[in-house]
């Protein structure tokens, strides 16, 4: 409860309040309306940002600020992490709702699971890096994202051959993009409700399908997705299967609705990431993958 200060001992003010209690109550209610929103915002704000990987506590979600790329990002350091452990890494790219909005990212998908589900977090052996985009679209952030990734790899002693890239919605597009342009950097890709181009189900001529000839993919999408049509994943998966690429595809009949959106009914089926990152065997499959550094297309 919010404790308001007592009425100051000023004769005129006290006398006014005594003579007009209804007006005094109205004044207090107006004060509540003025001071409650900023107070609530301050109480719900993300944890204080830090810049040192070593300063982030294992087993909890920490909001960080990159000293190299200047990106803000959420970091999960597994409880099993040590400098000598050579932990695997997941780079996770959020959807459009998370642009400049760390709270949105924290409230859904893998970030929420790591933050609120102690059992899920305890099972996770990956260092999970979740950058916050400054604007819509991940391709224009690729240089900053890779700089952040290098910063984490250098500071953590992680296994550079076990770096997975994943993303949902806009981040699914970013996942396809990064993996196709920098295949030597990643051991596997996990695009969820993603796409190559929102306006077309055709494979763009510039998209590097050959990047996935040796890089495993496990794609996810909800058949009832009302935001990103499932056909935009179907077409990529079908093209990769035709090449004989190592691709898995989980196509949910119902993809759920996002948990942290006020009008979730308008985003029916788009929350397939709430299923994907709990999919049985996903983390084990990711841990089995290794990158193919030095190969050329």
C-alpha positions as a LaTeX table, in Angstrom:
\begin{tabular}{lrrr}
\hline
Residue & $x$ (\AA) & $y$ (\AA) & $z$ (\AA) \\
\hline
Unk1 & 0.00 & 0.00 & 0.00 \\
Unk2 & 1.14 & 3.52 & $-0.75$ \\
Unk3 & 1.52 & 5.54 & 2.47 \\
Unk4 & 0.67 & 9.21 & 1.95 \\
Unk5 & 2.25 & 11.81 & 4.25 \\
Unk6 & 0.10 & 13.41 & 6.92 \\
Unk7 & $-1.43$ & 16.81 & 6.27 \\
Unk8 & 1.22 & 19.42 & 7.06 \\
Unk9 & 0.65 & 21.43 & 10.21 \\
Unk10 & $-0.14$ & 24.63 & 8.33 \\
Unk11 & $-3.19$ & 26.30 & 9.95 \\
Unk12 & $-4.78$ & 27.43 & 6.70 \\
Unk13 & $-4.34$ & 24.09 & 4.94 \\
Unk14 & $-5.45$ & 22.05 & 7.93 \\
Unk15 & $-8.45$ & 24.28 & 8.45 \\
Unk16 & $-9.43$ & 23.93 & 4.79 \\
Unk17 & $-9.16$ & 20.18 & 4.94 \\
Unk18 & $-11.21$ & 20.01 & 8.12 \\
Unk19 & $-13.98$ & 22.19 & 6.66 \\
Unk20 & $-14.02$ & 20.42 & 3.27 \\
Unk21 & $-13.19$ & 16.72 & 3.80 \\
Unk22 & $-14.62$ & 15.72 & 0.41 \\
Unk23 & $-12.33$ & 18.16 & $-1.38$ \\
Unk24 & $-9.39$ & 16.96 & 0.70 \\
Unk25 & $-10.13$ & 13.36 & $-0.31$ \\
Unk26 & $-10.35$ & 14.39 & $-3.96$ \\
Unk27 & $-6.98$ & 16.12 & $-3.67$ \\
Unk28 & $-5.42$ & 12.96 & $-2.24$ \\
Unk29 & $-6.91$ & 10.86 & $-5.07$ \\
Unk30 & $-5.49$ & 13.28 & $-7.63$ \\
Unk31 & $-2.09$ & 12.94 & $-5.97$ \\
Unk32 & $-2.41$ & 9.17 & $-6.25$ \\
Unk33 & $-3.13$ & 9.42 & $-9.97$ \\
Unk34 & $-0.07$ & 11.62 & $-10.43$ \\
Unk35 & 2.50 & 9.67 & $-8.45$ \\
Unk36 & 1.34 & 6.04 & $-8.88$ \\
Unk37 & 2.21 & 5.51 & $-12.60$ \\
Unk38 & 5.87 & 6.57 & $-12.32$ \\
Unk39 & 6.20 & 4.66 & $-9.06$ \\
Unk40 & 4.78 & 1.51 & $-10.64$ \\
Unk41 & 7.07 & 1.92 & $-13.65$ \\
Unk42 & 10.08 & 2.24 & $-11.38$ \\
Unk43 & 9.08 & $-0.86$ & $-9.43$ \\
Unk44 & 8.62 & $-2.95$ & $-12.61$ \\
Unk45 & 11.73 & $-1.71$ & $-14.41$ \\
Unk46 & 14.34 & $-4.33$ & $-15.40$ \\
Unk47 & 17.22 & $-5.09$ & $-13.09$ \\
Unk48 & 20.16 & $-2.70$ & $-13.11$ \\
Unk49 & 22.35 & $-3.11$ & $-16.18$ \\
Unk50 & 25.91 & $-4.33$ & $-15.76$ \\
Unk51 & 28.72 & $-4.65$ & $-18.30$ \\
Unk52 & 30.96 & $-7.45$ & $-17.03$ \\
Unk53 & 30.25 & $-11.07$ & $-17.91$ \\
Unk54 & 31.97 & $-12.14$ & $-14.69$ \\
Unk55 & 29.62 & $-9.91$ & $-12.68$ \\
Unk56 & 26.51 & $-11.75$ & $-13.92$ \\
Unk57 & 25.40 & $-14.34$ & $-11.39$ \\
Unk58 & 25.04 & $-17.94$ & $-12.63$ \\
Unk59 & 21.56 & $-19.38$ & $-12.88$ \\
Unk60 & 19.69 & $-16.07$ & $-13.15$ \\
Unk61 & 18.69 & $-13.68$ & $-15.91$ \\
Unk62 & 20.73 & $-10.46$ & $-15.98$ \\
Unk63 & 20.24 & $-7.32$ & $-18.07$ \\
Unk64 & 23.61 & $-6.34$ & $-19.55$ \\
Unk65 & 25.18 & $-3.56$ & $-21.61$ \\
Unk66 & 27.81 & $-4.49$ & $-24.17$ \\
Unk67 & 31.05 & $-2.54$ & $-23.91$ \\
Unk68 & 31.90 & $-3.42$ & $-27.51$ \\
Unk69 & 28.66 & $-3.19$ & $-29.52$ \\
Unk70 & 26.73 & $-0.90$ & $-27.12$ \\
Unk71 & 23.76 & $-3.28$ & $-27.40$ \\
Unk72 & 21.64 & $-3.97$ & $-24.34$ \\
Unk73 & 21.03 & $-7.69$ & $-23.88$ \\
Unk74 & 19.68 & $-10.28$ & $-21.50$ \\
Unk75 & 22.22 & $-12.85$ & $-20.39$ \\
Unk76 & 21.67 & $-16.25$ & $-18.84$ \\
Unk77 & 24.79 & $-17.89$ & $-17.44$ \\
Unk78 & 24.07 & $-21.51$ & $-16.50$ \\
Unk79 & 24.61 & $-22.58$ & $-12.92$ \\
Unk80 & 27.13 & $-25.14$ & $-14.17$ \\
Unk81 & 29.29 & $-22.48$ & $-15.85$ \\
Unk82 & 33.00 & $-22.21$ & $-15.13$ \\
Unk83 & 35.72 & $-20.65$ & $-17.25$ \\
Unk84 & 37.10 & $-24.12$ & $-17.94$ \\
Unk85 & 33.74 & $-25.71$ & $-18.75$ \\
Unk86 & 33.69 & $-24.58$ & $-22.42$ \\
Unk87 & 29.93 & $-24.12$ & $-22.25$ \\
Unk88 & 27.78 & $-24.10$ & $-25.40$ \\
Unk89 & 26.12 & $-20.83$ & $-26.40$ \\
Unk90 & 22.72 & $-19.90$ & $-27.80$ \\
Unk91 & 22.23 & $-16.55$ & $-29.51$ \\
Unk92 & 18.51 & $-15.77$ & $-29.33$ \\
Unk93 & 16.83 & $-13.06$ & $-31.42$ \\
Unk94 & 13.49 & $-11.69$ & $-30.21$ \\
Unk95 & 10.41 & $-10.65$ & $-32.18$ \\
Unk96 & 9.19 & $-7.18$ & $-33.14$ \\
Unk97 & 7.53 & $-6.56$ & $-29.78$ \\
Unk98 & 10.93 & $-6.59$ & $-28.11$ \\
Unk99 & 12.43 & $-3.68$ & $-30.08$ \\
Unk100 & 13.86 & $-1.32$ & $-27.44$ \\
Unk101 & 11.71 & $-3.20$ & $-24.93$ \\
Unk102 & 13.63 & $-5.51$ & $-22.56$ \\
Unk103 & 10.50 & $-6.11$ & $-20.47$ \\
Unk104 & 8.65 & $-7.53$ & $-23.47$ \\
Unk105 & 11.53 & $-9.91$ & $-24.14$ \\
Unk106 & 11.62 & $-10.96$ & $-20.50$ \\
Unk107 & 7.91 & $-11.71$ & $-20.44$ \\
Unk108 & 7.76 & $-14.44$ & $-23.06$ \\
Unk109 & 9.41 & $-17.39$ & $-24.74$ \\
Unk110 & 12.77 & $-18.76$ & $-23.67$ \\
Unk111 & 13.58 & $-15.62$ & $-21.67$ \\
Unk112 & 10.50 & $-16.02$ & $-19.46$ \\
Unk113 & 11.16 & $-19.74$ & $-19.06$ \\
Unk114 & 14.72 & $-19.13$ & $-17.87$ \\
Unk115 & 13.56 & $-16.31$ & $-15.60$ \\
Unk116 & 10.54 & $-17.92$ & $-13.92$ \\
Unk117 & 10.91 & $-21.70$ & $-14.24$ \\
Unk118 & 13.66 & $-22.81$ & $-11.84$ \\
Unk119 & 13.60 & $-26.40$ & $-13.11$ \\
Unk120 & 13.89 & $-25.28$ & $-16.73$ \\
Unk121 & 16.77 & $-22.93$ & $-15.87$ \\
Unk122 & 18.57 & $-25.65$ & $-13.91$ \\
Unk123 & 18.45 & $-27.99$ & $-16.92$ \\
Unk124 & 19.86 & $-25.36$ & $-19.30$ \\
Unk125 & 23.60 & $-25.82$ & $-19.84$ \\
Unk126 & 23.90 & $-23.07$ & $-22.45$ \\
Unk127 & 25.04 & $-19.50$ & $-22.07$ \\
Unk128 & 22.03 & $-17.73$ & $-23.61$ \\
Unk129 & 22.62 & $-14.28$ & $-25.15$ \\
Unk130 & 19.49 & $-12.26$ & $-26.02$ \\
Unk131 & 20.30 & $-8.87$ & $-27.59$ \\
Unk132 & 17.73 & $-6.06$ & $-27.69$ \\
Unk133 & 17.25 & $-4.63$ & $-31.19$ \\
Unk134 & 17.23 & $-0.84$ & $-31.51$ \\
Unk135 & 14.85 & $-0.87$ & $-34.50$ \\
Unk136 & 12.71 & $-3.32$ & $-36.46$ \\
Unk137 & 14.62 & $-5.93$ & $-38.43$ \\
Unk138 & 17.70 & $-7.96$ & $-37.48$ \\
Unk139 & 19.79 & $-7.86$ & $-40.70$ \\
Unk140 & 20.87 & $-4.25$ & $-40.06$ \\
Unk141 & 22.00 & $-5.29$ & $-36.57$ \\
Unk142 & 24.18 & $-8.19$ & $-37.73$ \\
Unk143 & 27.55 & $-6.44$ & $-37.21$ \\
Unk144 & 26.61 & $-5.40$ & $-33.67$ \\
Unk145 & 25.20 & $-8.83$ & $-32.85$ \\
Unk146 & 28.32 & $-10.64$ & $-34.03$ \\
Unk147 & 30.51 & $-8.18$ & $-32.10$ \\
Unk148 & 28.46 & $-8.94$ & $-28.98$ \\
Unk149 & 28.79 & $-12.66$ & $-29.62$ \\
Unk150 & 32.58 & $-12.37$ & $-29.92$ \\
Unk151 & 32.64 & $-10.36$ & $-26.69$ \\
Unk152 & 30.75 & $-13.13$ & $-24.87$ \\
Unk153 & 32.92 & $-15.90$ & $-26.34$ \\
Unk154 & 36.10 & $-14.13$ & $-25.27$ \\
Unk155 & 34.85 & $-13.44$ & $-21.74$ \\
Unk156 & 33.22 & $-16.80$ & $-21.05$ \\
Unk157 & 35.66 & $-19.37$ & $-22.40$ \\
Unk158 & 32.70 & $-20.91$ & $-24.25$ \\
Unk159 & 33.02 & $-23.54$ & $-26.96$ \\
Unk160 & 33.19 & $-21.62$ & $-30.26$ \\
Unk161 & 32.16 & $-24.76$ & $-32.15$ \\
Unk162 & 28.88 & $-25.04$ & $-30.24$ \\
Unk163 & 27.18 & $-21.71$ & $-30.90$ \\
Unk164 & 23.53 & $-22.06$ & $-31.92$ \\
Unk165 & 21.39 & $-19.27$ & $-33.34$ \\
Unk166 & 17.65 & $-19.14$ & $-32.67$ \\
Unk167 & 14.89 & $-16.60$ & $-33.03$ \\
Unk168 & 11.15 & $-16.08$ & $-33.19$ \\
Unk169 & 9.00 & $-14.13$ & $-35.66$ \\
Unk170 & 11.17 & $-11.12$ & $-36.62$ \\
Unk171 & 13.93 & $-13.01$ & $-34.82$ \\
Unk172 & 13.13 & $-16.09$ & $-36.91$ \\
Unk173 & 13.87 & $-13.96$ & $-39.96$ \\
Unk174 & 17.08 & $-12.81$ & $-38.27$ \\
Unk175 & 17.99 & $-16.42$ & $-37.52$ \\
Unk176 & 17.63 & $-17.47$ & $-41.17$ \\
Unk177 & 19.57 & $-14.38$ & $-42.25$ \\
Unk178 & 22.54 & $-14.72$ & $-39.87$ \\
Unk179 & 22.87 & $-18.46$ & $-40.38$ \\
Unk180 & 22.79 & $-18.13$ & $-44.18$ \\
Unk181 & 25.35 & $-15.30$ & $-44.32$ \\
Unk182 & 27.71 & $-16.51$ & $-41.58$ \\
Unk183 & 27.35 & $-20.32$ & $-41.59$ \\
Unk184 & 30.87 & $-20.82$ & $-40.20$ \\
Unk185 & 29.82 & $-19.07$ & $-36.99$ \\
Unk186 & 27.02 & $-21.44$ & $-35.99$ \\
Unk187 & 26.56 & $-25.12$ & $-35.30$ \\
Unk188 & 22.82 & $-25.11$ & $-35.96$ \\
Unk189 & 19.79 & $-22.84$ & $-36.44$ \\
Unk190 & 16.40 & $-22.86$ & $-34.70$ \\
Unk191 & 14.00 & $-20.46$ & $-36.49$ \\
Unk192 & 10.55 & $-20.28$ & $-34.90$ \\
Unk193 & 7.54 & $-18.80$ & $-36.75$ \\
Unk194 & 10.11 & $-17.18$ & $-39.04$ \\
Unk195 & 10.22 & $-16.09$ & $-42.65$ \\
Unk196 & 12.57 & $-14.89$ & $-45.37$ \\
Unk197 & 10.29 & $-12.16$ & $-46.74$ \\
Unk198 & 6.92 & $-11.32$ & $-45.21$ \\
Unk199 & 5.49 & $-10.23$ & $-48.55$ \\
Unk200 & 6.35 & $-13.33$ & $-50.56$ \\
Unk201 & 6.51 & $-17.11$ & $-50.18$ \\
Unk202 & 9.23 & $-17.28$ & $-52.82$ \\
Unk203 & 12.85 & $-17.96$ & $-51.89$ \\
Unk204 & 14.79 & $-14.72$ & $-52.51$ \\
Unk205 & 17.50 & $-15.17$ & $-55.14$ \\
Unk206 & 20.10 & $-13.79$ & $-52.72$ \\
Unk207 & 19.26 & $-16.27$ & $-49.96$ \\
Unk208 & 22.08 & $-18.76$ & $-49.47$ \\
Unk209 & 20.40 & $-22.17$ & $-49.31$ \\
Unk210 & 23.80 & $-23.86$ & $-49.64$ \\
Unk211 & 24.71 & $-22.61$ & $-46.17$ \\
Unk212 & 22.40 & $-25.27$ & $-44.75$ \\
Unk213 & 23.85 & $-28.20$ & $-46.67$ \\
Unk214 & 25.95 & $-29.01$ & $-43.59$ \\
Unk215 & 24.35 & $-26.83$ & $-40.89$ \\
Unk216 & 21.43 & $-28.61$ & $-39.18$ \\
Unk217 & 18.13 & $-26.72$ & $-38.84$ \\
Unk218 & 15.17 & $-27.42$ & $-36.59$ \\
Unk219 & 12.34 & $-25.11$ & $-37.64$ \\
Unk220 & 9.03 & $-24.58$ & $-35.82$ \\
Unk221 & 5.75 & $-22.94$ & $-36.81$ \\
Unk222 & 2.06 & $-23.05$ & $-35.92$ \\
Unk223 & $-0.29$ & $-23.97$ & $-38.75$ \\
Unk224 & $-2.84$ & $-21.48$ & $-37.39$ \\
Unk225 & $-0.37$ & $-18.56$ & $-37.09$ \\
Unk226 & $-2.35$ & $-15.41$ & $-37.84$ \\
Unk227 & 0.69 & $-13.11$ & $-37.90$ \\
Unk228 & 3.37 & $-14.96$ & $-39.91$ \\
Unk229 & 1.80 & $-17.41$ & $-42.32$ \\
Unk230 & 3.04 & $-20.96$ & $-41.86$ \\
Unk231 & 3.65 & $-21.16$ & $-45.61$ \\
Unk232 & 6.64 & $-18.85$ & $-45.15$ \\
Unk233 & 8.37 & $-21.60$ & $-43.17$ \\
Unk234 & 7.00 & $-24.40$ & $-45.35$ \\
Unk235 & 8.66 & $-23.03$ & $-48.47$ \\
Unk236 & 12.13 & $-22.81$ & $-46.91$ \\
Unk237 & 11.92 & $-26.24$ & $-45.32$ \\
Unk238 & 10.72 & $-27.78$ & $-48.58$ \\
Unk239 & 13.62 & $-26.17$ & $-50.49$ \\
Unk240 & 16.12 & $-27.50$ & $-47.96$ \\
Unk241 & 14.62 & $-30.99$ & $-48.06$ \\
Unk242 & 14.94 & $-31.00$ & $-51.85$ \\
Unk243 & 18.68 & $-30.33$ & $-51.41$ \\
Unk244 & 18.98 & $-33.16$ & $-48.90$ \\
Unk245 & 19.92 & $-30.68$ & $-46.17$ \\
Unk246 & 19.76 & $-31.81$ & $-42.50$ \\
Unk247 & 16.48 & $-30.11$ & $-41.60$ \\
Unk248 & 13.83 & $-31.00$ & $-39.02$ \\
Unk249 & 10.42 & $-29.33$ & $-38.99$ \\
Unk250 & 7.81 & $-29.26$ & $-36.23$ \\
Unk251 & 4.54 & $-27.86$ & $-37.58$ \\
Unk252 & 2.08 & $-27.45$ & $-34.71$ \\
Unk253 & $-1.63$ & $-27.73$ & $-35.49$ \\
Unk254 & $-2.16$ & $-24.92$ & $-32.96$ \\
Unk255 & 0.58 & $-22.47$ & $-32.05$ \\
Unk256 & $-1.02$ & $-20.84$ & $-28.98$ \\
Unk257 & $-1.25$ & $-17.09$ & $-28.38$ \\
Unk258 & 1.61 & $-14.98$ & $-26.99$ \\
Unk259 & 1.40 & $-14.75$ & $-23.17$ \\
Unk260 & 2.40 & $-11.11$ & $-22.70$ \\
Unk261 & 0.28 & $-9.33$ & $-25.32$ \\
Unk262 & $-2.81$ & $-7.44$ & $-24.19$ \\
Unk263 & $-4.76$ & $-8.33$ & $-27.32$ \\
Unk264 & $-3.49$ & $-11.88$ & $-27.63$ \\
Unk265 & $-6.70$ & $-12.86$ & $-29.43$ \\
Unk266 & $-5.41$ & $-10.82$ & $-32.36$ \\
Unk267 & $-2.24$ & $-12.95$ & $-32.52$ \\
Unk268 & $-3.82$ & $-16.40$ & $-32.57$ \\
Unk269 & $-1.32$ & $-19.17$ & $-33.24$ \\
Unk270 & 1.72 & $-16.90$ & $-33.20$ \\
Unk271 & 2.99 & $-18.16$ & $-29.85$ \\
Unk272 & 4.54 & $-21.36$ & $-31.22$ \\
Unk273 & 7.76 & $-20.35$ & $-29.44$ \\
Unk274 & 5.98 & $-21.11$ & $-26.15$ \\
Unk275 & 5.90 & $-24.72$ & $-27.38$ \\
Unk276 & 9.13 & $-24.87$ & $-29.36$ \\
Unk277 & 11.57 & $-24.04$ & $-26.58$ \\
Unk278 & 9.95 & $-26.69$ & $-24.40$ \\
Unk279 & 9.95 & $-29.28$ & $-27.18$ \\
Unk280 & 11.22 & $-32.60$ & $-25.89$ \\
Unk281 & 14.73 & $-33.30$ & $-27.14$ \\
Unk282 & 15.41 & $-29.80$ & $-28.53$ \\
Unk283 & 18.20 & $-28.85$ & $-26.11$ \\
Unk284 & 19.78 & $-32.30$ & $-26.42$ \\
Unk285 & 19.69 & $-32.00$ & $-30.22$ \\
Unk286 & 21.34 & $-28.57$ & $-30.06$ \\
Unk287 & 24.08 & $-29.88$ & $-27.77$ \\
Unk288 & 24.94 & $-32.61$ & $-30.29$ \\
Unk289 & 25.74 & $-30.14$ & $-33.08$ \\
Unk290 & 29.18 & $-28.81$ & $-34.00$ \\
Unk291 & 30.08 & $-26.04$ & $-36.44$ \\
Unk292 & 31.98 & $-26.63$ & $-39.67$ \\
Unk293 & 34.59 & $-23.92$ & $-39.52$ \\
Unk294 & 36.70 & $-23.22$ & $-42.56$ \\
Unk295 & 34.35 & $-24.75$ & $-45.09$ \\
Unk296 & 33.53 & $-22.81$ & $-48.25$ \\
Unk297 & 30.44 & $-22.65$ & $-50.41$ \\
\hline
\end{tabular}
